[in-house]
């Protein structure tokens, strides 16, 4: 697949002096679904805003299907649809005319059939003549998506699309993203929910403190980083980890009822046998032992953790 | 040119205007009628004529200018401030539009609203006084130019304003006094010489004088100067707007 969005050495320092993006480079292929995963304040919204023309980059370039987003902004922006993180809608506008407005803004001729089709896909058709302020939060979010799709973009940005969204909308949204993918539309979504990235994305980029820490196929990422976790459940509560066990990188959870040990499945030695021996010689009674595959969340936590240590 | 985008913004803004049409029209019409009653009838009965024009008629151009200037400013400043305030500006900024197209949409709509109100006031004034318009084309041109240039000025205020107080401050503290002191209700030649000189630094004097010339063929300053003033004002506003978009000041960080 050809590259549709190419970000090169993009930096953004806000007027306040805060460096929100520190040299971000990323190539996105046409038709893929990529999730940018990062905690609050990582720079996800800043990255999207800089690509879409809402903020100006401090340096670096972005091209959309070969069009520079600054020099050739018309061609570049025509291809992009954006669903912002915050709900921002004119309260007295009506649903249908608001979506029609978006289509007009992007230079497309009026086409009520196309707008109607989008509204139907988003279960907004019954509400087409309602004023925005009469809608629920979930419905407003649907309107934002409809507006972003109104000009039939080739790239769709969804900035934290499921934050505070009900299950039904989430399902509808993924159905739409899947349908768009079938039409060759590229979707870039940001999230701090791991499940979301895990559920829908082809690739995952991890972003923290204005830097992309890694980008990888989701499946490969899961395998490569494939850690397992051993939960040692105890029959007595612990206040802290016993001296004899501090050489293991253990965590205490469930208010001291469980010791957590992480190990690499592909390492020569997992260290489990030794750990369990040391646990019993430390005088701890085991109630149960559980192992599980680590989720993207664990991977994410360890990456961000490592990044913070490197920075320190 | 992305005409479809300009049209989208323009119609969107006009829809807002027509949604509240009665509010938009009633207050200027009522206040204008009051001006006629107070200035035209009560005071005018003692003044009789100014520069050969009935006082009641003499104040019509000034009244229209007063309303049109304040309405252009408030419509345009609110028009751009509101999307900034509620966040919907993101869509305009991410659309394939140049700064000129954004300005044409918002300023065009604001100028149209003001023009609409200006014409309503002209019609209202026919009920109170007898007026003949000496140069109708020049009158229309002056009216439109004033609407556009003050809408541009309002657009700048709307981008500059950080809150609703600031939004109302400039029109209230600067524009209204300049218009009142700009010869809306009197001829500058009626003032003592010192004040005449000071008045020459008030740009609004040139606009009202030119507009009045279009009505009655009499003016405080040469018509060419009036044209220069309005042209210069538009130019300065346009350059400022251009700089705003170029630098991203207060809209594109
Ligand atoms: N307009 C701004 N001025 C200064 N700093 C900002 C501005 N917008 C965002 N930031 C800062 O930039 C960082 C990244 O913000 P953002 O891109 O919104 O993160 P995310 O979307 O990943 O939560 C945050 O620390 C935020 O405080
Ligand atoms: Mg964000």
XYZ file of C-alpha atoms and ligand atoms in Angstrom:
593
model
C 0.000 0.000 0.000
C 1.290 3.492 -0.821
C 1.947 6.022 1.895
C -0.927 8.473 2.212
C 0.283 10.533 5.142
C 3.909 11.301 5.761
C 5.092 13.205 8.825
C 8.736 14.267 8.874
C 10.532 15.668 11.863
C 7.461 17.546 13.053
C 7.983 19.796 16.053
C 5.568 22.007 17.899
C 6.467 24.456 20.618
C 3.491 26.432 21.900
C 3.725 30.173 22.491
C 3.966 29.388 26.196
C 7.327 27.764 25.409
C 5.991 24.274 26.011
C 7.389 21.693 23.609
C 4.375 19.507 22.827
C 5.899 17.611 19.883
C 9.570 16.692 19.766
C 10.505 15.613 16.272
C 7.716 13.272 15.302
C 8.143 11.214 12.146
C 5.576 8.721 10.939
C 4.394 7.229 7.655
C 0.837 6.002 7.384
C -0.286 3.677 4.637
C -3.414 4.102 2.628
C -6.324 2.099 3.978
C -4.870 1.164 7.327
C -6.298 1.807 10.756
C -3.673 3.135 13.096
C -4.149 3.853 16.771
C -2.024 6.431 18.543
C -1.899 5.328 22.095
C -0.748 7.676 24.812
C -1.635 9.124 28.179
C -3.240 12.538 28.659
C -0.928 15.331 27.623
C 1.159 13.072 25.379
C 0.632 15.365 22.401
C -1.982 13.365 20.479
C -4.357 16.267 19.934
C -1.474 18.594 19.135
C -0.242 16.173 16.481
C -3.668 15.964 14.852
C -4.233 19.729 15.084
C -0.911 20.382 13.419
C -1.694 18.016 10.562
C -5.184 19.432 10.060
C -4.242 23.123 10.041
C -5.631 24.098 13.433
C -2.191 24.874 14.841
C 0.968 25.798 12.989
C 3.984 23.495 13.198
C 7.188 25.006 14.576
C 9.194 22.988 12.051
C 8.973 19.845 9.976
C 6.708 18.813 7.132
C 3.540 16.841 6.644
C 2.345 15.613 3.269
C -1.044 14.143 2.471
C -1.045 12.065 -0.722
C 2.029 14.067 -1.717
C 0.490 17.470 -0.954
C 2.295 19.591 1.607
C -0.171 20.613 4.333
C 1.106 24.191 4.297
C 2.163 24.996 0.758
C -0.604 22.973 -0.833
C -3.131 23.128 1.985
C -6.204 23.070 -0.193
C -5.437 19.734 -1.808
C -4.164 18.293 1.483
C -7.084 19.374 3.659
C -9.710 18.324 1.117
C -8.685 14.729 1.780
C -8.997 14.927 5.558
C -11.978 14.589 7.876
C -11.580 15.376 11.565
C -13.648 14.359 14.565
C -12.353 16.507 17.413
C -11.912 15.369 20.981
C -14.271 17.945 22.451
C -17.850 18.344 21.328
C -18.030 21.678 19.518
C -21.277 22.401 17.711
C -23.400 25.472 17.095
C -26.310 24.797 19.498
C -29.068 26.293 17.351
C -28.067 24.709 14.075
C -30.121 21.796 12.797
C -28.570 18.385 12.257
C -29.020 18.159 8.509
C -28.002 21.731 7.764
C -24.968 21.437 10.043
C -23.744 18.426 8.094
C -24.535 20.126 4.798
C -22.517 23.123 5.999
C -19.463 20.912 6.557
C -19.749 19.520 3.058
C -19.897 23.044 1.665
C -16.878 24.169 3.691
C -14.807 21.485 2.047
C -15.780 22.668 -1.400
C -18.120 19.851 -2.342
C -21.310 20.631 -4.268
C -24.522 20.215 -2.335
C -25.692 16.596 -2.386
C -28.585 15.881 -0.057
C -28.645 12.203 -0.979
C -25.032 11.777 0.169
C -25.731 13.677 3.390
C -28.869 11.617 3.996
C -26.863 8.441 3.545
C -24.330 9.535 6.175
C -27.078 10.517 8.599
C -28.739 7.135 8.190
C -25.495 5.282 8.801
C -25.112 7.200 12.050
C -28.742 6.695 13.143
C -29.285 10.445 12.881
C -31.890 10.419 10.164
C -34.817 10.709 12.585
C -33.129 13.684 14.182
C -32.276 15.508 10.965
C -34.500 18.487 11.734
C -33.665 18.708 15.421
C -31.583 21.541 16.783
C -28.235 20.406 18.153
C -28.983 21.520 21.709
C -31.904 19.099 21.813
C -29.598 16.102 21.343
C -27.912 13.919 23.937
C -24.129 13.849 24.269
C -23.876 10.619 22.306
C -26.015 12.034 19.509
C -23.858 15.151 19.354
C -20.826 12.961 18.906
C -22.592 11.209 16.044
C -23.185 14.614 14.464
C -19.461 15.385 14.729
C -18.673 12.139 12.923
C -21.282 12.898 10.270
C -19.720 16.333 9.733
C -16.276 14.806 9.362
C -17.564 12.339 6.760
C -19.707 14.863 4.888
C -17.084 15.601 2.236
C -16.100 11.953 1.715
C -12.547 12.238 3.075
C -9.769 9.766 2.285
C -8.290 10.097 5.754
C -10.324 10.197 8.926
C -8.969 11.433 12.247
C -10.825 10.349 15.356
C -9.466 12.103 18.431
C -10.391 9.991 21.461
C -13.617 8.918 19.817
C -14.928 6.723 22.602
C -14.130 8.805 25.661
C -17.419 8.833 27.572
C -19.350 7.120 24.789
C -21.990 4.416 25.234
C -21.517 0.855 24.012
C -23.919 1.246 21.136
C -22.179 4.247 19.647
C -18.851 2.524 20.075
C -20.136 -0.464 18.109
C -21.626 1.746 15.410
C -18.404 3.673 15.195
C -16.283 0.581 14.669
C -18.750 -0.673 12.098
C -18.355 2.618 10.232
C -14.580 2.512 10.471
C -14.614 -1.036 9.086
C -16.886 0.055 6.252
C -14.612 3.005 5.504
C -11.634 0.708 5.435
C -13.423 -1.421 2.841
C -13.700 1.762 0.767
C -9.977 2.371 1.189
C -10.272 5.177 3.734
C -7.408 5.501 6.195
C -8.330 5.960 9.851
C -6.098 7.454 12.502
C -7.490 7.356 15.995
C -6.058 8.400 19.290
C -6.930 6.797 22.531
C -5.730 6.071 25.963
C -7.859 2.965 26.121
C -5.749 -0.014 25.262
C -8.753 -2.187 24.440
C -9.666 0.199 21.710
C -6.312 -0.008 20.003
C -6.319 -3.738 20.532
C -9.805 -4.170 19.131
C -9.661 -2.143 15.970
C -6.199 -1.091 14.864
C -3.869 -2.683 12.325
C -0.936 -0.794 13.769
C -0.308 0.872 17.049
C 1.887 3.881 17.705
C 2.780 4.651 21.269
C 3.200 8.351 22.038
C 4.307 9.959 25.285
C 5.783 13.357 26.130
C 5.614 14.523 22.541
C 7.529 11.588 21.106
C 6.519 8.486 19.243
C 8.150 5.681 21.178
C 7.322 2.929 18.732
C 5.047 2.005 15.876
C 4.362 -1.578 15.083
C 1.787 -3.983 13.700
C -0.517 -4.696 16.561
C -0.119 -8.472 16.308
C 3.654 -8.308 16.069
C 3.770 -5.911 18.947
C 1.803 -8.289 21.077
C 4.071 -11.185 20.183
C 7.362 -9.347 20.318
C 6.596 -7.751 23.597
C 4.851 -10.973 24.626
C 5.240 -10.952 28.319
C 3.421 -13.155 30.685
C 2.374 -12.303 34.141
C 2.368 -14.583 37.119
C 0.017 -13.729 39.932
C 0.959 -15.383 43.194
C -2.044 -15.247 45.486
C -1.180 -15.465 49.161
C -3.070 -16.797 52.108
C -1.907 -13.918 54.279
C -1.889 -10.211 53.510
C 1.477 -8.503 53.013
C 2.260 -4.896 53.865
C 5.413 -4.822 51.800
C 7.534 -7.146 49.745
C 9.799 -9.283 51.984
C 13.517 -8.505 51.936
C 14.341 -11.945 50.494
C 12.255 -11.220 47.400
C 13.417 -7.707 46.544
C 15.824 -9.015 43.891
C 12.751 -9.857 41.780
C 10.952 -6.928 40.211
C 7.714 -7.732 42.001
C 4.579 -5.694 42.461
C 2.077 -6.028 45.222
C -1.601 -5.798 44.327
C -5.074 -6.574 45.699
C -4.133 -4.753 48.897
C -1.265 -7.113 49.566
C -2.951 -10.410 48.782
C -1.193 -10.941 45.468
C 2.407 -10.772 44.266
C 2.833 -9.985 40.573
C 5.814 -11.296 38.617
C 6.401 -10.461 34.942
C 8.535 -12.670 32.744
C 9.445 -13.089 29.134
C 8.112 -16.270 27.555
C 10.997 -16.392 25.113
C 13.756 -15.959 27.668
C 15.925 -18.985 28.379
C 14.849 -19.044 31.974
C 11.612 -17.638 33.166
C 12.803 -17.613 36.762
C 9.512 -19.021 37.981
C 10.919 -22.079 39.742
C 13.471 -20.022 41.633
C 10.872 -17.414 42.534
C 8.425 -19.931 43.909
C 11.190 -21.586 45.938
C 12.181 -18.213 47.381
C 8.556 -17.362 48.096
C 8.063 -20.466 50.208
C 11.406 -20.142 51.962
C 10.384 -16.568 52.857
C 7.621 -18.249 54.809
C 4.721 -17.212 52.600
C 1.773 -19.545 52.063
C 0.416 -19.812 48.526
C -3.286 -19.963 47.896
C -3.191 -19.986 44.104
C -0.948 -19.239 41.149
C -2.316 -17.704 37.948
C -0.513 -16.828 34.725
C -1.856 -14.655 31.938
C -0.747 -13.123 28.659
C 0.141 -9.491 29.052
C -2.208 -7.056 27.321
C -1.304 -4.010 25.308
C -1.818 -2.118 28.507
C 1.083 -3.865 30.174
C 3.241 -3.219 27.146
C 2.223 0.373 27.170
C 2.867 0.816 30.859
C 6.312 -0.705 30.584
C 7.184 1.475 27.574
C 6.084 4.710 29.171
C 7.800 3.644 32.340
C 11.045 2.999 30.496
C 10.766 6.328 28.702
C 10.373 8.166 31.983
C 13.435 6.383 33.364
C 15.476 7.260 30.277
C 14.472 10.880 30.647
C 15.442 10.943 34.325
C -11.585 30.154 -4.991
C -13.581 27.874 -2.717
C -16.915 29.600 -3.430
C -18.885 26.801 -1.896
C -17.151 27.361 1.454
C -17.725 31.130 1.339
C -21.367 30.490 0.553
C -21.639 27.925 3.370
C -20.368 30.409 5.957
C -22.396 33.256 4.500
C -25.697 31.369 4.522
C -24.971 29.889 7.936
C -24.489 33.383 9.366
C -27.523 34.760 7.564
C -29.637 31.911 8.913
C -28.668 32.995 12.406
C -29.646 36.555 11.531
C -33.038 35.575 10.161
C -33.687 33.233 13.074
C -33.643 36.284 15.320
C -34.871 38.745 12.709
C -37.400 40.481 14.913
C -34.809 41.170 17.625
C -32.312 42.190 14.962
C -34.653 44.770 13.495
C -36.876 45.976 16.302
C -34.231 47.574 18.465
C -32.543 49.683 15.751
C -35.923 50.741 14.381
C -37.195 51.782 17.806
C -34.035 53.658 18.734
C -33.995 55.434 15.377
C -37.605 56.464 15.826
C -36.676 57.846 19.241
C -33.849 59.858 17.704
C -36.321 61.332 15.253
C -38.716 62.241 18.007
C -36.053 63.753 20.267
C -33.644 65.332 17.798
C -35.880 65.794 14.801
C -39.102 66.971 16.379
C -38.189 68.409 19.786
C -34.824 70.033 19.012
C -35.370 70.386 15.281
C -38.364 72.629 15.836
C -35.927 75.192 17.270
C -33.072 74.668 14.815
C -35.049 74.853 11.625
C -32.380 74.417 8.951
C -28.751 73.380 8.728
C -26.901 74.271 5.552
C -30.207 74.704 3.817
C -31.573 71.302 4.864
C -34.468 70.699 7.254
C -32.915 69.538 10.545
C -35.115 66.429 10.693
C -33.822 65.374 7.276
C -30.289 66.553 8.006
C -29.788 63.957 10.746
C -30.946 60.989 8.607
C -27.540 60.199 7.035
C -25.845 60.451 10.449
C -28.439 58.196 12.033
C -28.064 55.580 9.337
C -24.279 55.749 9.655
C -24.451 55.447 13.439
C -26.582 52.316 13.194
C -24.758 50.759 10.284
C -21.337 51.208 11.884
C -22.322 49.749 15.243
C -24.298 46.923 13.625
C -21.474 45.947 11.245
C -19.038 45.839 14.115
C -21.241 43.872 16.459
C -22.391 41.414 13.787
C -18.876 40.695 12.520
C -17.189 40.603 15.917
C -19.813 38.267 17.318
C -19.815 36.197 14.110
C -16.169 35.220 14.484
C -15.935 35.380 18.284
C -18.744 32.887 18.832
C -17.160 29.964 16.907
C -13.915 30.729 18.712
C -15.752 30.691 22.023
C -17.672 27.444 21.501
C -14.834 25.755 19.607
C -16.510 25.260 16.238
C -13.760 27.346 14.645
C -11.758 24.102 14.347
C -13.792 23.158 11.316
C -13.205 26.398 9.449
C -9.485 26.237 10.223
C -9.236 22.650 8.977
C -11.225 23.360 5.800
C -9.501 23.996 2.469
C -10.088 27.744 2.712
C -7.774 30.728 2.400
C -7.932 33.591 4.887
C -9.581 35.720 2.238
C -12.387 33.196 1.840
C -12.993 32.976 5.575
C -13.133 36.779 5.749
C -15.438 36.995 2.756
C -17.883 34.603 4.396
C -18.022 36.229 7.828
C -17.520 39.855 6.825
C -19.841 39.508 3.848
C -22.611 38.211 6.086
C -22.064 40.885 8.734
C -22.021 43.640 6.117
C -25.222 42.287 4.585
C -26.968 42.320 7.963
C -25.887 45.903 8.613
C -26.898 46.962 5.128
C -30.276 45.364 5.658
C -30.777 47.300 8.881
C -29.480 50.514 7.283
C -32.052 50.235 4.515
C -34.813 49.558 7.039
C -33.829 52.741 8.861
C -33.830 54.723 5.655
C -37.325 53.442 4.987
C -38.390 54.250 8.561
C -37.105 57.793 8.183
C -39.365 58.343 5.186
C -42.231 58.143 7.652
C -40.855 61.032 9.687
C -39.292 63.436 7.246
C -39.326 64.410 3.644
C -36.031 63.451 1.951
C -34.756 63.556 -1.563
C -31.543 61.703 -2.327
C -29.333 63.820 -4.589
C -26.873 61.109 -5.605
C -28.532 57.701 -5.044
C -25.688 55.676 -6.542
C -23.059 57.423 -4.459
C -25.310 56.978 -1.422
C -25.581 53.230 -2.038
C -21.841 52.931 -2.649
C -21.007 54.797 0.563
C -23.424 52.685 2.522
C -22.009 49.407 1.223
C -18.400 50.527 1.701
C -19.108 51.571 5.260
C -20.815 48.263 6.031
C -17.891 46.293 4.618
C -15.088 48.300 6.198
C -16.683 48.370 9.649
C -17.487 44.669 9.396
C -13.780 44.116 8.710
C -12.990 46.184 11.780
C -15.492 44.134 13.797
C -13.902 40.913 12.548
C -10.572 42.084 13.966
C -12.199 42.895 17.301
C -13.842 39.467 17.373
C -10.502 37.758 16.861
C -8.763 39.973 19.388
C -11.411 39.678 22.110
C -10.720 37.220 24.878
C -14.128 37.555 26.532
C -17.556 39.075 26.051
C -16.651 42.278 27.911
C -13.821 43.014 25.523
C -16.132 42.218 22.648
C -18.416 45.055 23.683
C -15.751 47.422 24.958
C -14.347 48.739 21.685
C -17.688 49.578 20.073
C -18.880 51.215 23.274
C -15.754 53.107 24.285
C -14.348 54.068 20.908
C -16.823 53.792 18.097
C -19.946 55.290 19.643
C -18.131 58.448 20.867
C -16.388 58.871 17.515
C -19.688 58.601 15.712
C -21.479 60.994 18.050
C -18.619 63.472 17.744
C -18.426 62.828 14.018
C -21.194 65.200 13.071
C -24.103 62.749 13.077
C -26.469 65.350 14.493
C -24.794 68.608 13.471
C -22.581 70.123 10.861
C -18.929 70.382 11.905
C -19.037 74.009 10.741
C -21.403 74.733 13.659
C -18.577 74.006 16.138
C -16.084 76.569 17.535
C -12.869 76.695 15.402
C -10.780 74.683 17.911
C -13.259 71.825 17.883
C -13.477 71.997 14.129
C -9.751 71.359 13.960
C -9.943 68.529 16.454
C -12.833 66.984 14.523
C -10.637 66.712 11.461
C -8.748 63.923 13.275
C -11.930 61.930 13.666
C -12.160 59.565 10.686
C -15.912 59.209 11.122
C -16.362 62.892 10.210
C -15.225 62.107 6.669
C -17.599 59.181 6.335
C -20.652 61.014 7.585
C -19.805 64.081 5.563
C -19.465 62.024 2.385
C -22.663 60.152 3.080
C -24.511 63.412 3.718
C -23.159 64.823 0.493
C -24.740 61.875 -1.341
C -28.080 62.844 0.197
C -28.087 66.633 0.018
C -25.109 67.683 -2.037
C -23.582 69.517 0.933
C -20.517 68.345 2.857
C -18.186 69.377 5.696
C -15.119 68.126 3.828
C -14.395 67.586 0.137
C -15.932 64.362 -1.153
C -12.556 63.122 -2.415
C -11.252 63.248 1.167
C -14.248 61.222 2.300
C -13.529 58.581 -0.300
C -9.892 58.539 0.693
C -10.835 58.111 4.348
C -13.110 55.158 3.772
C -10.662 53.601 1.311
C -7.791 54.060 3.742
C -9.767 52.608 6.627
C -10.729 49.545 4.595
C -7.113 49.138 3.517
C -5.791 49.254 7.076
C -8.400 46.743 8.244
C -7.704 44.393 5.356
C -3.959 44.555 5.996
C -4.527 43.816 9.682
C -6.736 40.836 8.876
C -4.146 39.570 6.429
C -1.458 39.868 9.098
C -3.690 38.054 11.618
C -4.029 35.029 9.383
C -0.421 35.136 8.292
C 0.817 35.100 11.868
C -2.006 32.964 13.254
C -2.522 35.584 15.960
C -5.196 34.414 18.404
C -6.619 31.839 16.029
C -3.945 29.438 14.820
C -1.453 28.965 17.579
N -2.583 25.956 23.369
C -1.660 25.404 24.161
N -0.718 26.166 24.747
C 0.210 25.618 25.541
N 0.305 24.318 25.823
C -0.623 23.496 25.275
C -1.645 23.989 24.413
N -2.391 22.957 24.019
C -1.881 21.863 24.598
N -0.812 22.180 25.362
C 0.033 21.249 26.127
O 0.605 20.330 25.241
C 0.609 19.039 25.808
C -0.049 18.062 24.869
O -1.430 18.339 24.837
P -2.409 17.496 23.923
O -1.864 17.479 22.544
O -3.766 18.021 24.110
O -2.278 16.042 24.573
P -3.229 14.764 24.421
O -4.195 15.030 23.333
O -2.291 13.646 24.112
O -3.891 14.577 25.744
C -0.071 19.134 27.162
O 0.936 19.197 28.156
C -0.825 20.424 27.083
O -0.901 21.028 28.341
Mg -6.184 15.087 23.344
